[in-house]
GROMACS .gro file of C-alpha atoms in nm:
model
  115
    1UNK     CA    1   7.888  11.065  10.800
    2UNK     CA    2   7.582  10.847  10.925
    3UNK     CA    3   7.585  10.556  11.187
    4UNK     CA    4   7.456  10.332  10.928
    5UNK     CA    5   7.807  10.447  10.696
    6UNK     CA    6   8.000  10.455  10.981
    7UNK     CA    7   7.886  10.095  11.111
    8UNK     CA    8   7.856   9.955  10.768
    9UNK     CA    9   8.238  10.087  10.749
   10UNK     CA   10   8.344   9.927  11.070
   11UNK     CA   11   8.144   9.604  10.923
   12UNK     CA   12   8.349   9.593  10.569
   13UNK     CA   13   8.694   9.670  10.760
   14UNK     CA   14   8.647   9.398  11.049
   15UNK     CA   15   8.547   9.137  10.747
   16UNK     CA   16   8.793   9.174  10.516
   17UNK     CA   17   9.041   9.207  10.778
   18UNK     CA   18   8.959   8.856  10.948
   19UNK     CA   19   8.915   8.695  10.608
   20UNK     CA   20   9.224   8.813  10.480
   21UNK     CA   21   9.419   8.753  10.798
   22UNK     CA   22   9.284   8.452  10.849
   23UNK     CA   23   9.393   8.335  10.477
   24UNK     CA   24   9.698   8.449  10.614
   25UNK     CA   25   9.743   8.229  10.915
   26UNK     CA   26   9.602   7.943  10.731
   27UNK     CA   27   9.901   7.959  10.449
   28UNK     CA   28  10.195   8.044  10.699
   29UNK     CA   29  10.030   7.653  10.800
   30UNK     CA   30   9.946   7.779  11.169
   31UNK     CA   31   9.767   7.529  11.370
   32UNK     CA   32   9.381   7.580  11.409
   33UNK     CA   33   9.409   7.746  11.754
   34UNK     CA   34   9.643   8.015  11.609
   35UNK     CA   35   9.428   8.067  11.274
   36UNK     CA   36   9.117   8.160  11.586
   37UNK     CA   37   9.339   8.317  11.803
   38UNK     CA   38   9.398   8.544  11.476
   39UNK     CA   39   9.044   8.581  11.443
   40UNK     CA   40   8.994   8.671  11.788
   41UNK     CA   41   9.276   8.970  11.805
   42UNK     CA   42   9.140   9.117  11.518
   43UNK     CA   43   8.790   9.120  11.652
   44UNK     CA   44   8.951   9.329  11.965
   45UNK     CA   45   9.206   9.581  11.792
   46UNK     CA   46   8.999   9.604  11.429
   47UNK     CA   47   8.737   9.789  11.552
   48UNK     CA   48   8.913   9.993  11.835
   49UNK     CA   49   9.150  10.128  11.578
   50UNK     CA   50   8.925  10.186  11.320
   51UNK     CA   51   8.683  10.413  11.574
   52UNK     CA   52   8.984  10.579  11.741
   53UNK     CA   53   9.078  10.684  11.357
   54UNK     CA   54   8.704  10.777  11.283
   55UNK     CA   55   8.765  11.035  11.639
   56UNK     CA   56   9.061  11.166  11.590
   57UNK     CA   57   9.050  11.261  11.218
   58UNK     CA   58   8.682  11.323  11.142
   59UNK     CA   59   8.591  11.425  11.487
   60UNK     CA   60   8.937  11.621  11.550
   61UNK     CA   61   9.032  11.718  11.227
   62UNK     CA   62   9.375  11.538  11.254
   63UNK     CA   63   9.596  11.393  10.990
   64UNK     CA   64   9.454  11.068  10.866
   65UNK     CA   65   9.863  10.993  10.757
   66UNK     CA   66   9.994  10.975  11.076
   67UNK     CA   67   9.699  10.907  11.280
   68UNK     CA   68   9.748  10.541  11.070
   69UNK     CA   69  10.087  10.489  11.128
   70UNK     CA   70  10.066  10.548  11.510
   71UNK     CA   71   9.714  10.308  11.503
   72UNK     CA   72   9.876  10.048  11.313
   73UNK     CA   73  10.183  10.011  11.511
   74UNK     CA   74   9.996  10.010  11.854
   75UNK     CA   75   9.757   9.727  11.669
   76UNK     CA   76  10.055   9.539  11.530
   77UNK     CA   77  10.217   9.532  11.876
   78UNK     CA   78   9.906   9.412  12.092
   79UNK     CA   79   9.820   9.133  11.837
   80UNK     CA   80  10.163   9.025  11.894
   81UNK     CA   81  10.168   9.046  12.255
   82UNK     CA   82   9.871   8.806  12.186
   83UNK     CA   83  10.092   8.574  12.017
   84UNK     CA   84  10.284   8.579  12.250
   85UNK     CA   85  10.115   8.475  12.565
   86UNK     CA   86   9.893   8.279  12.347
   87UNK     CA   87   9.977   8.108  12.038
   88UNK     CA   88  10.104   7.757  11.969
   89UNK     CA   89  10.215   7.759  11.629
   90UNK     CA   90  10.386   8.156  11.639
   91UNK     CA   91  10.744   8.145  11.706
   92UNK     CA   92  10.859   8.478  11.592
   93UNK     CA   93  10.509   8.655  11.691
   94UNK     CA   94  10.574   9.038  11.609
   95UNK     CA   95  10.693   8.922  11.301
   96UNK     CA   96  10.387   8.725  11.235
   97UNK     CA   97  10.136   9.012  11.335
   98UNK     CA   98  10.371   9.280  11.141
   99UNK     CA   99  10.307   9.077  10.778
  100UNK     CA  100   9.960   9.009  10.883
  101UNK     CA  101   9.884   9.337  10.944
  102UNK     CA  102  10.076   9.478  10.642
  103UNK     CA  103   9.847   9.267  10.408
  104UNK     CA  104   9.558   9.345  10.546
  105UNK     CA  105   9.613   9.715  10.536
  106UNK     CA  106   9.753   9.688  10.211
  107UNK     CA  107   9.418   9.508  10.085
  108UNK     CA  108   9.210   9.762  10.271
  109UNK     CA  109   9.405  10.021  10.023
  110UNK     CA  110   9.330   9.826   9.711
  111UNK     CA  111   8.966   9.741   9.784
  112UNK     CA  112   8.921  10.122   9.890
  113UNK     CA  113   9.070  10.274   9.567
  114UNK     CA  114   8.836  10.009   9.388
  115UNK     CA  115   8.538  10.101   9.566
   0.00000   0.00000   0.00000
């Protein structure tokens, strides 16, 4: 795999992922500080995860299966320790970053076995 793939990768991921997450916020009617504060986690813990899974099961040769599930729990968890400290409109905030997550994964699936 290239840099340009692997960057243009990282690109697609990051902006699907705010956009969808975002959407998200936006419907579950969380004031505009939250829907940034959204935006803002995800520019953190997108990218970190998505490289650390690039590492471990190009790089390393490890499973891609549970490589995912242990990425996307620790992601889940910090964006809701985010919440947490942070958000105004979040009152159940691992609950919150769990569905948010969970969509945009599951729309990372769909647009991947599109594309």
């Amino acid at each position: 795999m290239s840099a340009g793939s692997i960057c243009l990768a990282l690109g697609i991921s990051l902006c699907l992922t705010l956009a969808v997450e975002a959407v998200f916020a936006a419907a579950a009617k969380k004031p505009p500080r939250d829907i940034l504060l959204t935006l803002l986690v995800n520019v953190v813990t997108n990218p970190v995860v998505n490289a650390v899974h690039m590492f471990l099961t190009i790089g390393f040769g490890l499973p891609s299966v549970p490589v995912t599930a242990v990425l996307e729990v620790l992601a889940v968890l910090t964006e809701a320790l985010f919440f947490r400290l942070c958000a105004v409109g979040v009152r159940r905030p691992l609950l919150f970053s769990l569905c948010a997550n969970a969509l945009s994964f599951g729309t990372g699936l769909v647009f991947n076995a599109i594309f």
